[in-house]
Amino acid sequence: MGSSQTAVRRPAPFLGILMLDTRFPRPPGDIGNPQTWAELGIPVRMLKVEGALPAKIVQEADPRFVQPFVEAAQQLEAEGAALISTSCGFLAAYQGLLAQSVAVPVVSSSLLQCADLPVPGVVTIAAASLTPRILQAAGVPAGTPVQGVAPGSEFATRILQNEADMDIVQAGRDVVAAAVALQQAHPQIQSLVLECTNMPVYRDAVAQATGLPVCDVVSLLAVRWAALG
């Protein structure tokens, strides 16, 4: 009686990213640009949560999307994700829930690294919406200064209104201006964390303008991926 030669192949592990439902441009460096991860040698799979528009997550904190994000995380885990993240730093609000819903590590936001950095300051897309509850959920030390890009700026407007066109150069200026303003208002800070997952595009420009170490979700995930071995 012959034995079966069929073997069940486990899928190669990958970084799974829970994506908002967006159409704005994502240049290299953005969490949602595949080139960002190809250059780091990290296999990635992205799963869009339908209807999760930027304004609904950032400005409205719409609770109707909690369960869809949980289910999307579980789907990515079932498909072989070894690490799961999201395309919006504000989803740090659900870090605990997402982490409990799957058996693999979840890094919902760049904000999670604030507790491990020397005297951090946070640059965000929307300071008014980055509530103490979200910061606490991410373990951000109390009193950590936060600076948003200017409301109505190119960066904030195009992303939060989910517009198809964006002046990338001006958007970079907006992010750098926020970082410089944060440093000037709080000269004691020793490191910067870019909350928004669209900001890593401008990491080098921010570092050059401030002279500070700059951390973001892409750099954090690169470290966490390497730690998986």
CSV table of C-alpha atoms in Angstrom, one decimal:
chain,number,residue,atom,x,y,z
A,1,MET,CA,0.0,0.0,0.0
A,2,GLY,CA,1.6,3.2,-1.1
A,3,SER,CA,2.0,6.2,1.1
A,4,SER,CA,1.0,9.7,0.1
A,5,GLN,CA,3.8,12.0,-1.0
A,6,THR,CA,1.6,15.1,-0.5
A,7,ALA,CA,3.0,17.4,2.2
A,8,VAL,CA,1.2,20.4,3.6
A,9,ARG,CA,3.3,23.5,3.0
A,10,ARG,CA,3.1,26.2,5.6
A,11,PRO,CA,3.0,29.7,4.0
A,12,ALA,CA,6.1,31.8,4.3
A,13,PRO,CA,5.7,34.2,7.1
A,14,PHE,CA,5.0,37.8,6.3
A,15,LEU,CA,4.2,41.2,7.8
A,16,GLY,CA,0.5,41.8,7.7
A,17,ILE,CA,-0.8,45.4,7.5
A,18,LEU,CA,-4.4,46.4,8.3
A,19,MET,CA,-5.0,49.2,5.8
A,20,LEU,CA,-7.5,52.0,5.9
A,21,ASP,CA,-9.7,52.5,2.9
A,22,THR,CA,-7.6,55.2,1.1
A,23,ARG,CA,-6.8,56.7,-2.3
A,24,PHE,CA,-4.3,59.4,-1.4
A,25,PRO,CA,-0.8,59.1,-2.8
A,26,ARG,CA,1.7,56.8,-1.0
A,27,PRO,CA,5.2,57.5,-2.1
A,28,PRO,CA,8.1,55.2,-1.2
A,29,GLY,CA,8.6,55.2,2.5
A,30,ASP,CA,4.9,55.2,3.2
A,31,ILE,CA,3.7,52.1,5.0
A,32,GLY,CA,1.3,51.3,2.2
A,33,ASN,CA,3.9,51.4,-0.6
A,34,PRO,CA,5.2,47.9,-1.4
A,35,GLN,CA,8.5,49.4,-2.4
A,36,THR,CA,9.0,50.5,1.2
A,37,TRP,CA,9.1,46.9,2.4
A,38,ALA,CA,10.9,45.4,-0.7
A,39,GLU,CA,13.8,47.7,0.1
A,40,LEU,CA,13.9,46.3,3.6
A,41,GLY,CA,13.6,42.7,2.5
A,42,ILE,CA,10.4,42.2,4.4
A,43,PRO,CA,7.6,40.2,2.8
A,44,VAL,CA,4.3,42.0,3.3
A,45,ARG,CA,0.6,41.5,2.7
A,46,MET,CA,-1.9,44.3,3.0
A,47,LEU,CA,-5.6,43.9,3.8
A,48,LYS,CA,-8.0,46.9,3.4
A,49,VAL,CA,-10.8,47.4,5.8
A,50,GLU,CA,-13.6,48.6,3.6
A,51,GLY,CA,-15.1,52.0,4.5
A,52,ALA,CA,-12.4,52.8,7.1
A,53,LEU,CA,-11.8,56.3,5.7
A,54,PRO,CA,-9.1,58.4,7.4
A,55,ALA,CA,-11.5,60.9,8.8
A,56,LYS,CA,-13.6,58.2,10.3
A,57,ILE,CA,-10.7,56.7,12.2
A,58,VAL,CA,-8.7,59.8,13.1
A,59,GLN,CA,-11.2,62.5,13.6
A,60,GLU,CA,-14.4,60.6,14.4
A,61,ALA,CA,-12.9,57.5,16.2
A,62,ASP,CA,-15.9,55.6,14.8
A,63,PRO,CA,-16.3,52.5,16.9
A,64,ARG,CA,-18.1,50.6,14.2
A,65,PHE,CA,-14.7,49.7,12.7
A,66,VAL,CA,-13.3,48.0,15.7
A,67,GLN,CA,-14.7,44.6,14.9
A,68,PRO,CA,-13.8,44.8,11.2
A,69,PHE,CA,-10.2,45.5,12.1
A,70,VAL,CA,-10.2,42.6,14.6
A,71,GLU,CA,-11.6,40.2,11.9
A,72,ALA,CA,-9.0,41.5,9.4
A,73,ALA,CA,-6.2,40.8,11.9
A,74,GLN,CA,-7.5,37.3,12.4
A,75,GLN,CA,-7.6,36.8,8.6
A,76,LEU,CA,-4.0,37.9,8.2
A,77,GLU,CA,-3.0,35.6,11.0
A,78,ALA,CA,-4.8,32.7,9.4
A,79,GLU,CA,-3.0,33.4,6.1
A,80,GLY,CA,0.4,33.2,7.8
A,81,ALA,CA,1.2,36.7,9.2
A,82,ALA,CA,4.0,36.5,11.7
A,83,LEU,CA,3.6,40.2,12.7
A,84,ILE,CA,0.6,42.5,12.3
A,85,SER,CA,0.5,46.3,12.0
A,86,THR,CA,-1.9,49.0,10.8
A,87,SER,CA,-1.8,51.9,8.4
A,88,CYS,CA,-2.9,54.5,11.0
A,89,GLY,CA,-1.2,55.4,14.2
A,90,PHE,CA,-4.5,56.3,15.8
A,91,LEU,CA,-5.4,52.6,15.9
A,92,ALA,CA,-3.2,52.4,19.0
A,93,ALA,CA,-6.5,52.9,20.7
A,94,TYR,CA,-7.2,49.3,19.9
A,95,GLN,CA,-3.7,47.9,20.6
A,96,GLY,CA,-4.9,45.7,23.5
A,97,LEU,CA,-8.0,44.4,21.7
A,98,LEU,CA,-6.1,43.6,18.5
A,99,ALA,CA,-3.3,41.9,20.4
A,100,GLN,CA,-5.8,39.8,22.3
A,101,SER,CA,-7.5,38.7,19.1
A,102,VAL,CA,-4.5,37.0,17.5
A,103,ALA,CA,-1.6,34.8,18.7
A,104,VAL,CA,1.1,36.8,16.8
A,105,PRO,CA,2.6,40.1,17.8
A,106,VAL,CA,0.7,43.3,17.0
A,107,VAL,CA,2.3,46.7,16.6
A,108,SER,CA,-0.6,48.9,15.9
A,109,SER,CA,1.2,52.2,16.0
A,110,SER,CA,4.6,53.9,16.1
A,111,LEU,CA,3.5,55.4,19.4
A,112,LEU,CA,4.2,52.1,21.1
A,113,GLN,CA,7.9,52.8,21.1
A,114,CYS,CA,7.7,56.1,23.0
A,115,ALA,CA,8.1,54.4,26.3
A,116,ASP,CA,11.5,53.0,25.3
A,117,LEU,CA,12.9,56.3,23.9
A,118,PRO,CA,14.8,59.1,25.7
A,119,VAL,CA,12.5,62.2,26.3
A,120,PRO,CA,10.4,61.7,23.2
A,121,GLY,CA,8.2,64.2,21.4
A,122,VAL,CA,5.3,63.2,19.0
A,123,VAL,CA,4.5,64.6,15.6
A,124,THR,CA,1.0,63.8,14.5
A,125,ILE,CA,-1.4,64.5,11.7
A,126,ALA,CA,-4.1,65.7,14.0
A,127,ALA,CA,-3.1,66.9,17.5
A,128,ALA,CA,-6.7,67.7,18.5
A,129,SER,CA,-7.7,64.1,17.9
A,130,LEU,CA,-4.8,62.4,19.5
A,131,THR,CA,-6.5,62.1,22.9
A,132,PRO,CA,-4.9,61.1,26.2
A,133,ARG,CA,-6.9,57.9,26.0
A,134,ILE,CA,-5.1,56.9,22.8
A,135,LEU,CA,-1.7,58.0,24.2
A,136,GLN,CA,-2.3,55.9,27.3
A,137,ALA,CA,-3.4,52.9,25.3
A,138,ALA,CA,0.0,53.1,23.5
A,139,GLY,CA,1.9,53.4,26.7
A,140,VAL,CA,3.2,56.9,25.9
A,141,PRO,CA,4.7,58.5,29.0
A,142,ALA,CA,2.5,61.1,30.6
A,143,GLY,CA,3.5,64.6,29.7
A,144,THR,CA,5.1,63.7,26.4
A,145,PRO,CA,4.7,66.7,24.1
A,146,VAL,CA,2.6,66.4,21.0
A,147,GLN,CA,2.7,68.7,17.9
A,148,GLY,CA,0.3,68.3,15.0
A,149,VAL,CA,0.9,69.5,11.4
A,150,ALA,CA,-1.0,72.6,10.7
A,151,PRO,CA,-4.8,72.0,10.2
A,152,GLY,CA,-5.6,72.8,6.6
A,153,SER,CA,-2.0,72.2,5.5
A,154,GLU,CA,-1.4,70.1,2.3
A,155,PHE,CA,-0.4,67.0,4.3
A,156,ALA,CA,-3.3,67.1,6.7
A,157,THR,CA,-5.9,68.1,4.1
A,158,ARG,CA,-5.1,65.6,1.4
A,159,ILE,CA,-4.8,62.6,3.7
A,160,LEU,CA,-7.7,63.3,6.1
A,161,GLN,CA,-10.0,64.2,3.2
A,162,ASN,CA,-8.6,61.2,1.3
A,163,GLU,CA,-7.9,63.1,-1.9
A,164,ALA,CA,-6.3,61.5,-5.0
A,165,ASP,CA,-3.7,64.2,-5.5
A,166,MET,CA,-1.1,65.6,-3.1
A,167,ASP,CA,1.9,67.9,-3.4
A,168,ILE,CA,4.5,65.6,-1.9
A,169,VAL,CA,7.1,68.4,-1.6
A,170,GLN,CA,4.8,70.7,0.3
A,171,ALA,CA,3.5,67.8,2.4
A,172,GLY,CA,7.1,67.2,3.5
A,173,ARG,CA,7.5,70.9,4.4
A,174,ASP,CA,4.4,70.6,6.5
A,175,VAL,CA,5.8,67.7,8.5
A,176,VAL,CA,9.2,69.3,8.9
A,177,ALA,CA,7.6,72.5,10.1
A,178,ALA,CA,5.6,70.6,12.8
A,179,ALA,CA,8.7,68.8,14.0
A,180,VAL,CA,10.7,72.1,14.2
A,181,ALA,CA,7.8,73.8,16.0
A,182,LEU,CA,7.8,70.9,18.5
A,183,GLN,CA,11.5,71.1,19.1
A,184,GLN,CA,11.4,74.9,19.6
A,185,ALA,CA,8.5,74.7,22.1
A,186,HIS,CA,10.1,71.8,24.0
A,187,PRO,CA,13.9,72.0,23.7
A,188,GLN,CA,14.3,69.2,26.2
A,189,ILE,CA,13.1,66.5,23.8
A,190,GLN,CA,15.8,64.1,22.7
A,191,SER,CA,14.0,62.0,20.1
A,192,LEU,CA,11.0,62.3,17.7
A,193,VAL,CA,8.3,59.8,17.0
A,194,LEU,CA,6.2,60.3,13.8
A,195,GLU,CA,2.7,59.1,14.7
A,196,CYS,CA,1.4,59.1,11.1
A,197,THR,CA,2.2,56.1,9.0
A,198,ASN,CA,2.5,58.4,6.0
A,199,MET,CA,5.3,60.5,7.6
A,200,PRO,CA,8.2,58.0,7.3
A,201,VAL,CA,8.6,59.4,3.7
A,202,TYR,CA,9.9,62.6,5.3
A,203,ARG,CA,12.0,61.0,8.1
A,204,ASP,CA,15.4,62.1,6.7
A,205,ALA,CA,14.2,65.7,6.2
A,206,VAL,CA,12.9,65.8,9.7
A,207,ALA,CA,16.1,64.5,11.1
A,208,GLN,CA,18.2,67.0,9.1
A,209,ALA,CA,16.0,69.9,10.2
A,210,THR,CA,16.0,69.0,13.9
A,211,GLY,CA,19.2,67.1,14.5
A,212,LEU,CA,17.3,64.5,16.5
A,213,PRO,CA,16.8,60.8,16.1
A,214,VAL,CA,13.6,60.2,14.3
A,215,CYS,CA,11.5,57.0,14.8
A,216,ASP,CA,8.4,56.0,12.9
A,217,VAL,CA,6.2,52.9,12.2
A,218,VAL,CA,8.5,51.6,9.4
A,219,SER,CA,11.7,51.8,11.4
A,220,LEU,CA,9.9,50.2,14.4
A,221,LEU,CA,8.5,47.3,12.3
A,222,ALA,CA,11.9,46.7,10.8
A,223,VAL,CA,13.3,46.2,14.3
A,224,ARG,CA,10.4,44.0,15.4
A,225,TRP,CA,10.6,41.9,12.2
A,226,ALA,CA,14.3,41.3,12.7
A,227,ALA,CA,13.7,40.3,16.3
A,228,LEU,CA,11.4,37.5,15.1
A,229,GLY,CA,14.5,35.7,13.8
